[in-house]
Coordinates of C-alpha atoms in Angstrom, one line a residue:
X1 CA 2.4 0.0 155.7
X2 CA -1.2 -1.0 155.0
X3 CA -2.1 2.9 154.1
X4 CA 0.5 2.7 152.1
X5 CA -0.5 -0.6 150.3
X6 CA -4.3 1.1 150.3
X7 CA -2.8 4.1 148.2
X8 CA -1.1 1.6 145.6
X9 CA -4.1 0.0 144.8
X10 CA -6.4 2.9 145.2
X11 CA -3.9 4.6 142.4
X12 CA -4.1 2.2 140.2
X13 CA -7.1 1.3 139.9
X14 CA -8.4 5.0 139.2
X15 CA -5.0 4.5 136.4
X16 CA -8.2 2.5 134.3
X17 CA -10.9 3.3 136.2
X18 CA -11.1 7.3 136.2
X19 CA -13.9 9.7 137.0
X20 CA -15.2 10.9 134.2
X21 CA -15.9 15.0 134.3
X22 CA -18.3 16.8 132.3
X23 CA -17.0 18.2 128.6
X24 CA -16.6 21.9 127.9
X25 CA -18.7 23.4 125.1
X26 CA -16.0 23.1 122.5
X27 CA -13.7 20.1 122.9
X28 CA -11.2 19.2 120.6
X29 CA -12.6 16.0 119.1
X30 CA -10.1 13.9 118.2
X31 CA -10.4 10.9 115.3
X32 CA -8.6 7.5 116.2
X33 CA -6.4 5.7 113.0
X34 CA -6.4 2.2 113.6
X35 CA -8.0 0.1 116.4
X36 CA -4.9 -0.8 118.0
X37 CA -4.7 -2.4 121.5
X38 CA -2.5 0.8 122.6
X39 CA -5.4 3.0 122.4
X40 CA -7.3 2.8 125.3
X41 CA -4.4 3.3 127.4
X42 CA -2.3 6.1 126.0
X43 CA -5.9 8.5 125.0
X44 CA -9.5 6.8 125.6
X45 CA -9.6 6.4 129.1
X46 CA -7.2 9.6 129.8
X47 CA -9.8 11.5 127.8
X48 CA -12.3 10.4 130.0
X49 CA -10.8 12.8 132.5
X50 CA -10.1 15.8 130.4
X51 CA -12.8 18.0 130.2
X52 CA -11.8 19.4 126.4
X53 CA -11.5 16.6 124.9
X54 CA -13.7 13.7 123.2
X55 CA -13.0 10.9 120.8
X56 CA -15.2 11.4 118.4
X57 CA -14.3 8.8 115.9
X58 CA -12.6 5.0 114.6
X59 CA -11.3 3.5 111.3
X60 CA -9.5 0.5 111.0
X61 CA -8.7 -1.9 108.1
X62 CA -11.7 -3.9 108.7
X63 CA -14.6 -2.3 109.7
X64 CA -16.2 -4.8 112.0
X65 CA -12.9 -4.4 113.8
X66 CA -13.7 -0.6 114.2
X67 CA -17.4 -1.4 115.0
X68 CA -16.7 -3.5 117.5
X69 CA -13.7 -1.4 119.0
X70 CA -16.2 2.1 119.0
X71 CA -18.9 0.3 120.4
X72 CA -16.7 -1.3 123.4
X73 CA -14.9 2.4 124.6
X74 CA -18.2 4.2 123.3
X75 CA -16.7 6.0 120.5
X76 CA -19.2 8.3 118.2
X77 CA -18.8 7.2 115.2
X78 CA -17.3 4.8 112.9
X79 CA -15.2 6.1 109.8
X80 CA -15.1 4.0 106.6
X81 CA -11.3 4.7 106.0
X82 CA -8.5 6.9 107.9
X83 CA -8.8 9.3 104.8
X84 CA -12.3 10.1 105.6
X85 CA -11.6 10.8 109.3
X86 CA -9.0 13.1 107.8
X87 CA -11.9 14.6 105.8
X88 CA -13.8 15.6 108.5
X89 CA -14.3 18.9 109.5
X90 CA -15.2 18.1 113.1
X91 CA -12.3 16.2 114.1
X92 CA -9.8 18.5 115.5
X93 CA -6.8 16.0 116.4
X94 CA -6.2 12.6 115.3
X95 CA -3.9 10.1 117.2
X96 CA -2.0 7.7 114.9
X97 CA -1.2 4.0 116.9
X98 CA -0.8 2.4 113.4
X99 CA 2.0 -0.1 112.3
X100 CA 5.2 2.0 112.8
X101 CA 5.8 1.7 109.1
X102 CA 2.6 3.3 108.3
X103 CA 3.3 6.5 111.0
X104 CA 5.2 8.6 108.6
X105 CA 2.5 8.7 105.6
X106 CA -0.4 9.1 107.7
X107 CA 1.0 11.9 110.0
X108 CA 2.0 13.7 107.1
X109 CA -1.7 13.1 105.1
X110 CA -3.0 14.4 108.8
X111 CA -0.6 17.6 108.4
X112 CA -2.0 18.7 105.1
X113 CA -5.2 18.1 106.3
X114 CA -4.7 20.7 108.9
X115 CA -4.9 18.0 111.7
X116 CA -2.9 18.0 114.8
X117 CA -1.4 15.0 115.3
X118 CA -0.2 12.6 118.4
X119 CA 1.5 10.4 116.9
X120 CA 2.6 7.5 118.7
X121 CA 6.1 6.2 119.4
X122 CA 8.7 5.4 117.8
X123 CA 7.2 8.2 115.6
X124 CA 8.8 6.9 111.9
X125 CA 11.6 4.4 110.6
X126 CA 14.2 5.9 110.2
X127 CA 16.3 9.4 110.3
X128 CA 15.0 10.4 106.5
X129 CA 11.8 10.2 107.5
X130 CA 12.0 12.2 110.5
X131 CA 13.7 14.9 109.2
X132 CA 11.1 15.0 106.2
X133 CA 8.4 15.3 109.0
X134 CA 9.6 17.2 111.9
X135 CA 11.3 19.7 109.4
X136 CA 8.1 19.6 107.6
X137 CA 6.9 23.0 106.0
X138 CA 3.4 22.3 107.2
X139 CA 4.4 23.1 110.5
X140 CA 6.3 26.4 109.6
X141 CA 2.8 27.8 108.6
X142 CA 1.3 30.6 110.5
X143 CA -1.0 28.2 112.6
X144 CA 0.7 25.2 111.9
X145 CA -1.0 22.0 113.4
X146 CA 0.2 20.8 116.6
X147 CA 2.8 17.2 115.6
X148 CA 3.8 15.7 119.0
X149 CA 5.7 11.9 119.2
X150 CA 4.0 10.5 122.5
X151 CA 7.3 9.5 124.4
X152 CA 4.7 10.0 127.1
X153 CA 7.3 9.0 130.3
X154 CA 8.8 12.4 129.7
X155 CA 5.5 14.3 130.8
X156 CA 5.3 12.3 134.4
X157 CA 6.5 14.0 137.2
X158 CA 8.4 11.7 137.9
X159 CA 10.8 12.3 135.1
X160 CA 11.0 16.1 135.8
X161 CA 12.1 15.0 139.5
X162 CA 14.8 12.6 138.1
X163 CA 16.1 15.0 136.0
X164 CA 16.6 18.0 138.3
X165 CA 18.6 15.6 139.8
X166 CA 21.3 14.9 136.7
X167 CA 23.9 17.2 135.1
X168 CA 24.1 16.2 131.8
X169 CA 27.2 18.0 131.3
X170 CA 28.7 15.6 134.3
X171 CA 27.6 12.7 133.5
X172 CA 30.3 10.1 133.0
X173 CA 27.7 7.0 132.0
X174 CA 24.3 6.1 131.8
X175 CA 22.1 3.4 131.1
X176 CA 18.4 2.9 130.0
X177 CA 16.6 -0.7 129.7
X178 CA 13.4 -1.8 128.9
X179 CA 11.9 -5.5 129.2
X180 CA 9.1 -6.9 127.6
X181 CA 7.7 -10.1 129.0
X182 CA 8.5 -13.1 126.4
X183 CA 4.3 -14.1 126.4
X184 CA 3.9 -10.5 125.3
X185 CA 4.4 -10.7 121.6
X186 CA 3.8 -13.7 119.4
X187 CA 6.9 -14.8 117.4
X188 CA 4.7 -13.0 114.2
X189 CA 3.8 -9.7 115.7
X190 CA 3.8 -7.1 113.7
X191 CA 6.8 -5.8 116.1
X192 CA 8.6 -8.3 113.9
X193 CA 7.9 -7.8 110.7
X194 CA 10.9 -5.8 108.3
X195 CA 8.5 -3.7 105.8
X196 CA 6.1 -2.4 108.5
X197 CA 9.3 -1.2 110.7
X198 CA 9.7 -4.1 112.9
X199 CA 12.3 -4.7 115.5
X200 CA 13.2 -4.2 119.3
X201 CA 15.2 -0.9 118.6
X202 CA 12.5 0.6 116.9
X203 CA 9.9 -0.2 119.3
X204 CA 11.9 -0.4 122.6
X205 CA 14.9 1.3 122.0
X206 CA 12.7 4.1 120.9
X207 CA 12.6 4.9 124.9
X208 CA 16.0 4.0 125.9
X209 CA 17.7 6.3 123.0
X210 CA 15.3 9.0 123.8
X211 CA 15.8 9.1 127.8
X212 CA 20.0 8.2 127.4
X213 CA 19.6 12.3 124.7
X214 CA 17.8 13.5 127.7
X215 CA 20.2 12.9 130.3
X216 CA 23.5 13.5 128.2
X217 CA 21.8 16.8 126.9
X218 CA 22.3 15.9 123.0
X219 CA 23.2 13.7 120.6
X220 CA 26.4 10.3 120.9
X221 CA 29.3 10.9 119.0
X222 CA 29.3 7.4 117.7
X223 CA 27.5 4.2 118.4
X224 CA 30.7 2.1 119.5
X225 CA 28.7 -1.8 119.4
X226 CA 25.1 -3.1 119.3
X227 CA 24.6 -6.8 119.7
X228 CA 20.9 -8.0 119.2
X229 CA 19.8 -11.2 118.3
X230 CA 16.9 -11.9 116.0
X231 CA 13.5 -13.2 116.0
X232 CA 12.3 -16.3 114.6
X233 CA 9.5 -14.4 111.5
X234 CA 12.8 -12.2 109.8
X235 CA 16.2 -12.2 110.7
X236 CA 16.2 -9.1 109.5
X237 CA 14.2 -7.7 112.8
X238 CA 15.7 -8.1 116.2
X239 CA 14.3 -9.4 119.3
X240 CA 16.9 -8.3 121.9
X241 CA 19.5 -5.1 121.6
X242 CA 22.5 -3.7 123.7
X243 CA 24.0 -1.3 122.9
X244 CA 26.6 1.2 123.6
X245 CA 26.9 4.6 122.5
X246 CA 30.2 7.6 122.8
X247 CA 28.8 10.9 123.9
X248 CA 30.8 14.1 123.8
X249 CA 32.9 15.0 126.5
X250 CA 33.8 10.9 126.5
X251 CA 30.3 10.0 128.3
X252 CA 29.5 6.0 127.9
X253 CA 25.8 5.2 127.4
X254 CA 24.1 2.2 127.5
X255 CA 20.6 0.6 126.5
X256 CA 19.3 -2.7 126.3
X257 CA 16.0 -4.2 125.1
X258 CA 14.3 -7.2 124.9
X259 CA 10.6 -7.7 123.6
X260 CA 10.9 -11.6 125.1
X261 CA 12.7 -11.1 128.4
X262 CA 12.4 -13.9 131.2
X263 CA 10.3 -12.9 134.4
X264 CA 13.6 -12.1 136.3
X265 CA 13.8 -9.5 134.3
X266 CA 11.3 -6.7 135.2
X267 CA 11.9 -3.5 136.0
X268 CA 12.3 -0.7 133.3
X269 CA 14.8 1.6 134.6
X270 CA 17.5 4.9 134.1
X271 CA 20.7 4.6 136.0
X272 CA 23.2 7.9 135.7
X273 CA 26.5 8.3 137.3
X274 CA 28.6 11.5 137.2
X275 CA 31.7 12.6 137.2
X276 CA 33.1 13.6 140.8
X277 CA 32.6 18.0 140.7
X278 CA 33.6 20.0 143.5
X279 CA 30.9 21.5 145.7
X280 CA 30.5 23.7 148.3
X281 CA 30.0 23.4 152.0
X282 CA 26.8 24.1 151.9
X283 CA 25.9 21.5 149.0
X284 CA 27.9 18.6 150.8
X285 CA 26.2 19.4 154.2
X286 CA 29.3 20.8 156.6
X287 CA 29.5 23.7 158.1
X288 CA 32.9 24.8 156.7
X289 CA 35.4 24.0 154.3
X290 CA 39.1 25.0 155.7
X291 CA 41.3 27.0 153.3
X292 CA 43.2 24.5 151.3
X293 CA 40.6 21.9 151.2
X294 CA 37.8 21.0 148.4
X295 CA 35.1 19.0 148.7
X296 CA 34.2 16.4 145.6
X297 CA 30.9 15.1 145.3
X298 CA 30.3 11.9 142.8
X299 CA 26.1 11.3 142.1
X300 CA 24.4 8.4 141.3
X301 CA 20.7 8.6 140.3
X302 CA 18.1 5.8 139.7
X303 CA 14.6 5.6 138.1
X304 CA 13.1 2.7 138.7
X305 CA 10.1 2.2 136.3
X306 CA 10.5 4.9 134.2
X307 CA 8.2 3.8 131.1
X308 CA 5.1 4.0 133.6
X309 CA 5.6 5.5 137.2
X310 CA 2.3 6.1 137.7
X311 CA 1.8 2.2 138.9
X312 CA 5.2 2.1 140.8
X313 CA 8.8 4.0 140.9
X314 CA 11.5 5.1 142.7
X315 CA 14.4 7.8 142.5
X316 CA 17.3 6.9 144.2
X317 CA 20.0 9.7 145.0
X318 CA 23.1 8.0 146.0
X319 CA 26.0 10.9 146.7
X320 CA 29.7 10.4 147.5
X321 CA 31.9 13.1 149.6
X322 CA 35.4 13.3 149.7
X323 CA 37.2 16.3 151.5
X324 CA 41.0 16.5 150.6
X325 CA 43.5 19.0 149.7
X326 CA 42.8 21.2 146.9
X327 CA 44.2 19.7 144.3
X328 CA 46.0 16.7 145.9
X329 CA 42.8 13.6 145.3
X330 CA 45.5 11.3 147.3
X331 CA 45.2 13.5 150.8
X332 CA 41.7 12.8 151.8
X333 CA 40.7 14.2 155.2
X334 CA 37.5 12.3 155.5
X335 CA 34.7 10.6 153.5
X336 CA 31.0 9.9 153.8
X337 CA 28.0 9.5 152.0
X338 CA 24.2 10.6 151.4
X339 CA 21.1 8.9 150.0
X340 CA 17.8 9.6 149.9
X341 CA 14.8 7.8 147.7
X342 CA 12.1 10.2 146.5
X343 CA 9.0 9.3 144.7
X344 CA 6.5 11.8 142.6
X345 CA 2.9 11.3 141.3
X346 CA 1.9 14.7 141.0
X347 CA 4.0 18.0 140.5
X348 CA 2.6 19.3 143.5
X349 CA 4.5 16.8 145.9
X350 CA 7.4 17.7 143.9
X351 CA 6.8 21.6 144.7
X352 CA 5.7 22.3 141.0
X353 CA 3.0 24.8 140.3
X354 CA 0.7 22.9 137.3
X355 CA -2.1 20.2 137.7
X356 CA -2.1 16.7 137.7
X357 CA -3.5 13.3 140.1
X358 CA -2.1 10.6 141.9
X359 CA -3.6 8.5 139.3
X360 CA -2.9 10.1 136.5
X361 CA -0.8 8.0 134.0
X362 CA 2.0 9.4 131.5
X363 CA -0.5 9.4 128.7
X364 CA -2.9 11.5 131.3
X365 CA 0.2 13.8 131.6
X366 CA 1.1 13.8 128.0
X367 CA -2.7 14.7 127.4
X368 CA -2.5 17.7 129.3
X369 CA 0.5 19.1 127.5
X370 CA -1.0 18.5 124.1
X371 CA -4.3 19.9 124.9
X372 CA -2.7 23.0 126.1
X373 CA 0.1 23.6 123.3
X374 CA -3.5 23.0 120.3
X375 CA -5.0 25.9 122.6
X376 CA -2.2 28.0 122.4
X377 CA -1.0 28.1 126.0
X378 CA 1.9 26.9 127.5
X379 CA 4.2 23.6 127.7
X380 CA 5.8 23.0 130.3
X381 CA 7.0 19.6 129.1
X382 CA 7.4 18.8 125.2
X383 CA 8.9 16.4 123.1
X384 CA 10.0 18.9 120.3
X385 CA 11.0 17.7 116.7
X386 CA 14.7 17.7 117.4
X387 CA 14.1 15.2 119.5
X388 CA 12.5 12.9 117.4
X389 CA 14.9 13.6 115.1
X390 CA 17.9 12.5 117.6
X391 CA 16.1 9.6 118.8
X392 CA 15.8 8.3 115.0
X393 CA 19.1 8.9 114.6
X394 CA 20.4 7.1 117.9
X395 CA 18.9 4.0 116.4
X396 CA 20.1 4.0 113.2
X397 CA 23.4 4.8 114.8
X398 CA 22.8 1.4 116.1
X399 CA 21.6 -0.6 113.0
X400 CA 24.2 0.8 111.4
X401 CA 26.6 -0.6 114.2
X402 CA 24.6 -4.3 114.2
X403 CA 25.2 -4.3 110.7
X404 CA 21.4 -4.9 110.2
X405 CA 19.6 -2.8 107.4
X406 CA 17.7 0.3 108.4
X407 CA 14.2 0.2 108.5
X408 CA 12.6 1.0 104.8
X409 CA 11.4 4.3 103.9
X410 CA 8.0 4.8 103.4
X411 CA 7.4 5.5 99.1
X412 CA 4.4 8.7 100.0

């Protein structure tokens, strides 16, 4: 118990405090748009631990702002505008934590400027801007820059875990929610506000939509209701969502959101139950299955803390037997069950051959994967344009459903 305990604080606090390594000779140097809180967590202090890469420059809106933000994470320089980070010829990579509404123009100024680009979630407004950037002939280009959304969960081993664990084709319903704490956000966060892409389904449904693709294997047939209710700056940008979306085959998903929840609501989580299949002997544990006789197995699978499992999470494998006459679901010979929790910080507990720490946090993970697809090696996990493009459109699906207006489309 208390080693245990010791290794949950130990983990996290290497999450902010990592060792810092040594850089290679040639690291990509990446330039930093905007001096947004988000930054030191999702690629200044997982850069510190990657030995090919450095941040090597700011620019914000207000320059004090971005002397005052390089001077507290140590960044090299200060830039006097985004443009001019663009217009550098040392910075390799630039990450984009700007104003949602602002993601679409600046990734695409970053792509003729031959940057690669992390670009962080929800990665534009709307479907029409997606499509315009992820379809993008810049990336067609024989040495097209790297464009990668950071829906940074999916690069945790945890996630690869859960999922070896789901069938999408047998999955009969799912649901993903996400809870920000209501002291979070002030009532006129920028979260909130219409023309810079506000609104919980942009900025939290971003995740839900994205893991609910995931685990159905593609796109809802229809968004069949989304309730939100609105925050108190625009009406016109929700606080809260749930929604529920058709997917083919009759699947039912589900997601929820809310960027004030009360403190009984916590945990972040993926819950996926499937269809009853038939299995074999071996798969349901029993030595032999008589002539006549079929065994149906019915799977339920939760991830508890799925945003951020590096501090804390759980995958609960919950698995139903019945053994009954082929055919006949009424003439059950027997019944029993199987469950087992598993937990994974690093691929290697999970028996997967590629690096990674117990501390390491999705954005660590996510760092990795990007660092190796600008060097021209391989991914082993990737969010690729398609899926940005499904994720926009699973939201607009549900603005569309809310009757609320889509989030506006940027004029570059």
């Amino acid at each position: 118990m208390m080693a245990g305990l010791f290794g949950l604080a130990r983990r996290n606090w290497q999450i902010f405090k990592p060792a810092e390594v040594s850089k290679s000779a040639t690291p990509l140097r990446f330039g930093i748009l905007g001096a947004a809180d988000i930054g030191p967590q999702a690629l200044i202090i997982p850069a510190k631990s990657h030995p090919d890469v450095v941040i090597q420059a700011v620019a914000a809106r207000d320059p004090k702002k971005a002397k005052t933000y390089a001077d507290k994470y140590n960044i090299l320089e200060v830039a006097a505008s985004y443009q001019s980070i663009l217009d550098n010829p040392a910075i390799d990579c630039v990450y984009i934590p700007l104003p949602n509404g602002l993601h679409f123009e600046w990734a695409l100024r970053a792509l003729k400027a031959g940057k690669h680009v992390l670009l962080e979630k929800p990665s534009v407004s709307n479907t029409t801007e997606a499509t315009a950037l992820f379809e993008s002939p810049l990336l067609r280009t024989p040495n097209a820059p790297v464009l990668l959304e950071a829906a940074h969960y999916i690069f945790h081993p945890a996630w690869t875990v859960f999922m070896s664990f789901i069938t999408p084709s047998e999955v009969a319903h799912a649901k993903a929610v996400l809870w920000v704490p209501r002291w979070k956000f002030a009532d006129d966060d920028i979260r909130y506000r219409y023309e810079l892409g506000g609104g919980a389904l942009l900025d939290l449904g971003t995740y839900t939509s994205s893991a609910l693709e995931r685990v159905f294997g593609g796109l809802p047939e229809a968004c069949e209701e989304c309730v939100t209710r609105p925050g108190t700056y625009d009406e016109r940008c929700e606080r809260l969502f749930s929604a529920r979306f058709r997917f083919p085959g009759g699947g039912l998903g589900e997601m929820a959101g809310d960027l004030k929840a009360p403190l009984s609501r916590f945990s972040p989580d993926v819950e996926v139950e499937h269809r009853g299949v038939v299995v074999s002997g071996a798969e349901a544990g029993v030595d032999e299955v008589a002539e006549g006789q079929e065994v149906v197995r019915t799977r339920r699978v939760k991830l508890a803390l799925f945003v951020q499992p590096a501090f804390m999470h759980s995958i609960q494998v919950d698995d139903e037997f019945v053994l009954h006459k082929t055919g006949d679901e009424s003439a059950v010979v027997k019944s029993w069950k199987k469950s087992k929790t598993v937990k994974a910080y690093t691929f290697k507990e999970a028996g997967i051959d590629q690096p990674g720490e117990a501390y390491w946090a999705t954005y660590r993970y996510q760092l990795e994967q990007f660092v190796n697809k600008v060097r021209g090696r391989e991914v082993q996990q990737w969010v690729h344009g398609v899926d940005s493009i499904n994720t926009a459109r699973m939201i607009d699906m549900a603005y569309e459903a809310a009757k609320l207006p889509l989030r506006p489309t940027s004029e570059y």
